[in-house]
PDB file of C-alpha atoms in Angstrom:
ATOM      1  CA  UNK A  30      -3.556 -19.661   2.583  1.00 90.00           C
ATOM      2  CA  UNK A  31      -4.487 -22.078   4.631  1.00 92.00           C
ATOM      3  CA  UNK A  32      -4.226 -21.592   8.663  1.00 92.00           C
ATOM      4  CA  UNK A  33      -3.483 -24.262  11.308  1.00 92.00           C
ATOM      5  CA  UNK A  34      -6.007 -23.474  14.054  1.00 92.00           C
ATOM      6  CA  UNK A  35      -8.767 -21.223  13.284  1.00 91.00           C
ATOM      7  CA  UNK A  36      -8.707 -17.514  14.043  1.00 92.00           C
ATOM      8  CA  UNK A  37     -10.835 -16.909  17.224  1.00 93.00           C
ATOM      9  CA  UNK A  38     -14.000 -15.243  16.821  1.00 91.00           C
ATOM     10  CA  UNK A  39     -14.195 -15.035  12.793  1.00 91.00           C
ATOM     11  CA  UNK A  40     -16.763 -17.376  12.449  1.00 87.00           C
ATOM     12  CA  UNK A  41     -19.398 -14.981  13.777  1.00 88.00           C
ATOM     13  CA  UNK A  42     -17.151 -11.747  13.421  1.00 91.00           C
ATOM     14  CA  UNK A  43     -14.831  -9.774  11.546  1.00 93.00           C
ATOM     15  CA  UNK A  44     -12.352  -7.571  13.596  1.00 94.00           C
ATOM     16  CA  UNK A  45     -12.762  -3.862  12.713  1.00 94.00           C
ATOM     17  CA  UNK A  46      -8.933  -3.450  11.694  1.00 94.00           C
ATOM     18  CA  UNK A  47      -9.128  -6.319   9.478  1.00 94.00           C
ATOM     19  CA  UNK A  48     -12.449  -5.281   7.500  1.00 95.00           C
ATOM     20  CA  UNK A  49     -11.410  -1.795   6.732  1.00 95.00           C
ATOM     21  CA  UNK A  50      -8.079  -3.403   5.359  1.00 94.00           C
ATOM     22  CA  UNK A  51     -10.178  -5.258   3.270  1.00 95.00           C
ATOM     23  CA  UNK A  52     -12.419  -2.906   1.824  1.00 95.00           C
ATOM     24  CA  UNK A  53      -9.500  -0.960   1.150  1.00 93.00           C
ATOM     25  CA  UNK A  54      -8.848  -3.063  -1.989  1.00 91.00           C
ATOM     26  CA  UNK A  55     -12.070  -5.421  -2.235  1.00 96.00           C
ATOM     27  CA  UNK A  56     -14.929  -2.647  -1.267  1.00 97.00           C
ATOM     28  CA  UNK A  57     -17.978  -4.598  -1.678  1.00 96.00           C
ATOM     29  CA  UNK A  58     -18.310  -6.952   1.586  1.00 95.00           C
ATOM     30  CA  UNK A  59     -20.497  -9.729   1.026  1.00 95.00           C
ATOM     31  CA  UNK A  60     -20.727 -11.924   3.970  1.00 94.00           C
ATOM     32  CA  UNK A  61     -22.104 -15.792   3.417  1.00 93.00           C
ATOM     33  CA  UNK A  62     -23.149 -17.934   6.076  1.00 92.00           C
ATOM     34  CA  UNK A  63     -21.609 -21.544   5.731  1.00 88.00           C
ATOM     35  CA  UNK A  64     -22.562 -24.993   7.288  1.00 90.00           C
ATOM     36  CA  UNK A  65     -19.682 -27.369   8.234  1.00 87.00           C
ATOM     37  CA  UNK A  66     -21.072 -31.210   8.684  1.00 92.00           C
ATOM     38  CA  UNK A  67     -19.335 -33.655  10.067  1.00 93.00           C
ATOM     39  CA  UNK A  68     -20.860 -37.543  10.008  1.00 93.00           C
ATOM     40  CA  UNK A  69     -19.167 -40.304  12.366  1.00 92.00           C
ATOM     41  CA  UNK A  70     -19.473 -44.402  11.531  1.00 93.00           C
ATOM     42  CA  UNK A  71     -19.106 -45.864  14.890  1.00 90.00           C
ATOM     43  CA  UNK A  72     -17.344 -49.620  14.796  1.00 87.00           C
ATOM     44  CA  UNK A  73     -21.316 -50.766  15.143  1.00 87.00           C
ATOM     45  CA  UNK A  74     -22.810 -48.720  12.751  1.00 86.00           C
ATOM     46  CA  UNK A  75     -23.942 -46.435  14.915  1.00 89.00           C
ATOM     47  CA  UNK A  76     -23.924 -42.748  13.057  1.00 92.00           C
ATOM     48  CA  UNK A  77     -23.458 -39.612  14.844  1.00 92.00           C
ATOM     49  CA  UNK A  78     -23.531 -36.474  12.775  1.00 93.00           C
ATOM     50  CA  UNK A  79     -22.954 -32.439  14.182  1.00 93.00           C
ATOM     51  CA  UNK A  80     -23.545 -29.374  12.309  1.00 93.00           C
ATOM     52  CA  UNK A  81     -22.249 -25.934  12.737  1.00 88.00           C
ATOM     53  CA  UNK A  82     -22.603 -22.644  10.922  1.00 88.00           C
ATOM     54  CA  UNK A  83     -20.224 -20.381  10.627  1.00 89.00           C
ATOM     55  CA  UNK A  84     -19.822 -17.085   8.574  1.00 91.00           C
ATOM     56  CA  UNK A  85     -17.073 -16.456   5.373  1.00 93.00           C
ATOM     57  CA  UNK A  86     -16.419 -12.569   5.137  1.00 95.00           C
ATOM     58  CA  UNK A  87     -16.450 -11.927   1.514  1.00 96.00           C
ATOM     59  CA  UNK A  88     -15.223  -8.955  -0.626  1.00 97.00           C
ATOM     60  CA  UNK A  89     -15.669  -8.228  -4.058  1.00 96.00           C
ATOM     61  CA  UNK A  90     -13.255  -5.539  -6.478  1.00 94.00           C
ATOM     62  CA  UNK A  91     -15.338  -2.749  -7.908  1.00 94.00           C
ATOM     63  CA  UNK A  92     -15.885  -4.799 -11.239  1.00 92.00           C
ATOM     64  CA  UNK A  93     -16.098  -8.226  -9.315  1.00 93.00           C
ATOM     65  CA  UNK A  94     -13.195  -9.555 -10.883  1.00 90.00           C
ATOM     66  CA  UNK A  95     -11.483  -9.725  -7.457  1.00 92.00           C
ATOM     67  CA  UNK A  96     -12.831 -11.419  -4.654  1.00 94.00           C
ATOM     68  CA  UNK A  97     -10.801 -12.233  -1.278  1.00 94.00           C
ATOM     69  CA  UNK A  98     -12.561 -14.907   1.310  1.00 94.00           C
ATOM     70  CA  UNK A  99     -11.617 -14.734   4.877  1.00 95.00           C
ATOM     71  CA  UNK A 100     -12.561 -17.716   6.809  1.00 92.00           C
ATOM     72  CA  UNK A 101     -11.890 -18.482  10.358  1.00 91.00           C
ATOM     73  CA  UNK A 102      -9.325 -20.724   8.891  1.00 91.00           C
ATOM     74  CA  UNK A 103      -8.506 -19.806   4.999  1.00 92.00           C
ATOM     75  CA  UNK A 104      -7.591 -16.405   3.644  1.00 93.00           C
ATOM     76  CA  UNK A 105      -8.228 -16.505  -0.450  1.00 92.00           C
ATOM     77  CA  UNK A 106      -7.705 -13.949  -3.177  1.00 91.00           C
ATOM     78  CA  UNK A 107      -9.117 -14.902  -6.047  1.00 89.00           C
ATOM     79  CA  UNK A 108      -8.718 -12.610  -9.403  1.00 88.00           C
ATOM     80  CA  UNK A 109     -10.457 -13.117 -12.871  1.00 86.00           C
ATOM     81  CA  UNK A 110      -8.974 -10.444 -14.580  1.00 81.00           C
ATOM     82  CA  UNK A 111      -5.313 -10.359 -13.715  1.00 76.00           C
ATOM     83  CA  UNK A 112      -3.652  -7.239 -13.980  1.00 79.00           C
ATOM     84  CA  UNK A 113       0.073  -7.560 -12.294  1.00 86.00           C
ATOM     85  CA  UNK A 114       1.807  -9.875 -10.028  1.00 86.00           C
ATOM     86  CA  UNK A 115       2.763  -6.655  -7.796  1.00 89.00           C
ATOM     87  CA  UNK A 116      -1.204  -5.745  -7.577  1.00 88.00           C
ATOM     88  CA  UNK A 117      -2.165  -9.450  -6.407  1.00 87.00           C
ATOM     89  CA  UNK A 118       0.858  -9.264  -4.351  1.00 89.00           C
ATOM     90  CA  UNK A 119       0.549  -5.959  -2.333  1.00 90.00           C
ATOM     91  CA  UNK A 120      -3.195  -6.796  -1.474  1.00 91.00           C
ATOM     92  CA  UNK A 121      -2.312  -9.911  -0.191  1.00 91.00           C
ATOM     93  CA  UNK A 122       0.130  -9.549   2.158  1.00 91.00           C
ATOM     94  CA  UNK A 123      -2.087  -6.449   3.006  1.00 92.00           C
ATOM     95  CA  UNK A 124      -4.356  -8.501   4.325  1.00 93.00           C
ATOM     96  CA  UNK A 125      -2.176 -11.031   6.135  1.00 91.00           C
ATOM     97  CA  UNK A 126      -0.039  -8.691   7.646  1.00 92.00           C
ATOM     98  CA  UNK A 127      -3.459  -7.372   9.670  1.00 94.00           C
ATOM     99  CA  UNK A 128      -4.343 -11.207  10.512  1.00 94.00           C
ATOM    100  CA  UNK A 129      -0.603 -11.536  12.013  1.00 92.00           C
ATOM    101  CA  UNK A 130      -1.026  -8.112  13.734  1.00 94.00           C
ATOM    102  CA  UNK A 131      -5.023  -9.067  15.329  1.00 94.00           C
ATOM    103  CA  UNK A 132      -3.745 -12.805  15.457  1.00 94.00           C
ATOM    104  CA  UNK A 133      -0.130 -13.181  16.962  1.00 93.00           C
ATOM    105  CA  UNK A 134       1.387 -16.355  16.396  1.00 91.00           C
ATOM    106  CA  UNK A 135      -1.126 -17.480  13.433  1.00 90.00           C
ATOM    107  CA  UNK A 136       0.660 -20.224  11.554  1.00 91.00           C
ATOM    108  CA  UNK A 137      -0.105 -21.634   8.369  1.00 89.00           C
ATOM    109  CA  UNK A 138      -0.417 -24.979   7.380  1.00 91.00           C
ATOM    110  CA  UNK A 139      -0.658 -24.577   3.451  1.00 89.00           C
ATOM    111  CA  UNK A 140       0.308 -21.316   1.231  1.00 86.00           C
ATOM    112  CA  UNK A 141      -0.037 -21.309  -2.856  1.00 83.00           C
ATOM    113  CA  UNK A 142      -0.551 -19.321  -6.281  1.00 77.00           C
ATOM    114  CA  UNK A 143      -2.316 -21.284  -8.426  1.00 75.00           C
ATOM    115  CA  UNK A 144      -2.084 -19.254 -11.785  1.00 72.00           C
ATOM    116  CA  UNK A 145      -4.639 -20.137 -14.715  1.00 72.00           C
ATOM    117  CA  UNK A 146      -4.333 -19.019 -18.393  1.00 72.00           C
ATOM    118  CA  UNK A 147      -7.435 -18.926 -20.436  1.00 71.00           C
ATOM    119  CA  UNK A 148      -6.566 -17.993 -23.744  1.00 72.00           C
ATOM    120  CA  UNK A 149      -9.144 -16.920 -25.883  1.00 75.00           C
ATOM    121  CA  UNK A 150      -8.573 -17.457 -30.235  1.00 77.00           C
ATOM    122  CA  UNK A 151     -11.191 -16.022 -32.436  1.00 78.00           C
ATOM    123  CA  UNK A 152     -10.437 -18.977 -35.420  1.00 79.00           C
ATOM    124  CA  UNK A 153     -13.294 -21.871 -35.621  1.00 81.00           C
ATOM    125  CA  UNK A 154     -10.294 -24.920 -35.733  1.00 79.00           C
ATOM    126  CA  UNK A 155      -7.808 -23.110 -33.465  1.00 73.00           C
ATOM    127  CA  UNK A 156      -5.839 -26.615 -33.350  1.00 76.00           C
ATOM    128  CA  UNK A 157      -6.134 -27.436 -36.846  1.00 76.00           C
ATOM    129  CA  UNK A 158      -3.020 -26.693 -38.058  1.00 73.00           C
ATOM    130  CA  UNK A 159      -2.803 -28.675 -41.288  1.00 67.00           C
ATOM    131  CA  UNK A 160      -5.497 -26.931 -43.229  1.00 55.00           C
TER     132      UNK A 160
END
């Protein structure tokens, strides 16, 4: 999910409330430090550039199949091993019901499931249906 206006404070720390939610399902934290750059072209050519870090509260599952990003102005879950839509479900809105409760009036500006299927056949010429 992607937010509208960034969560104040994020970038440099996580709100107690919102961690422990976290770690509740995802209870490895693994914060990363991220640099956003930002480059202007001028109508001259003149080029102006700003940098600014900023920190992305990770958590991992217990097998690190699961992983859920919190970012001052995303909130991911990611899974590799799928196991039910109720699962993904339940820790999701977990999580954003604590960002609505620490954040009141949060909006979003984008919200999606993206769903991949790897499928896995054990035959050398999986396509090669003529043989």
């Amino acid at each position: 999910m992607d937010l509208l206006s960034p969560l104040p404070g994020v970038a440099t720390a996580l709100p107690q409330p919102l961690a422990a939610a976290a770690v509740n399902a995802f209870p490895i934290p693994e914060p990363r430090e991220g640099v956003q750059r930002e480059v202007q072209i001028g109508p001259e050519g003149a080029i102006a550039s700003t940098e600014a870090r900023f920190t992305e509260w990770q958590f991992h599952g217990k097998e690190r199949t699961k992983k859920l990003t919190i970012g001052s102005q995303v909130v991911v879950v990611q899974h590799q091993a799928y196991q039910t839509y109720e699962l993904l479900r339940g820790e999701f809105l977990e999580i954003l019901a604590r960002v609505a409760e620490l954040f009141p009036g949060t909006q979003h500006s984008r919200v999606g499931l993206r769903y991949v299927n790897a499928i896995e056949l054990d035959e050398p010429k999986p396509t090669d249906w003529l043989a």
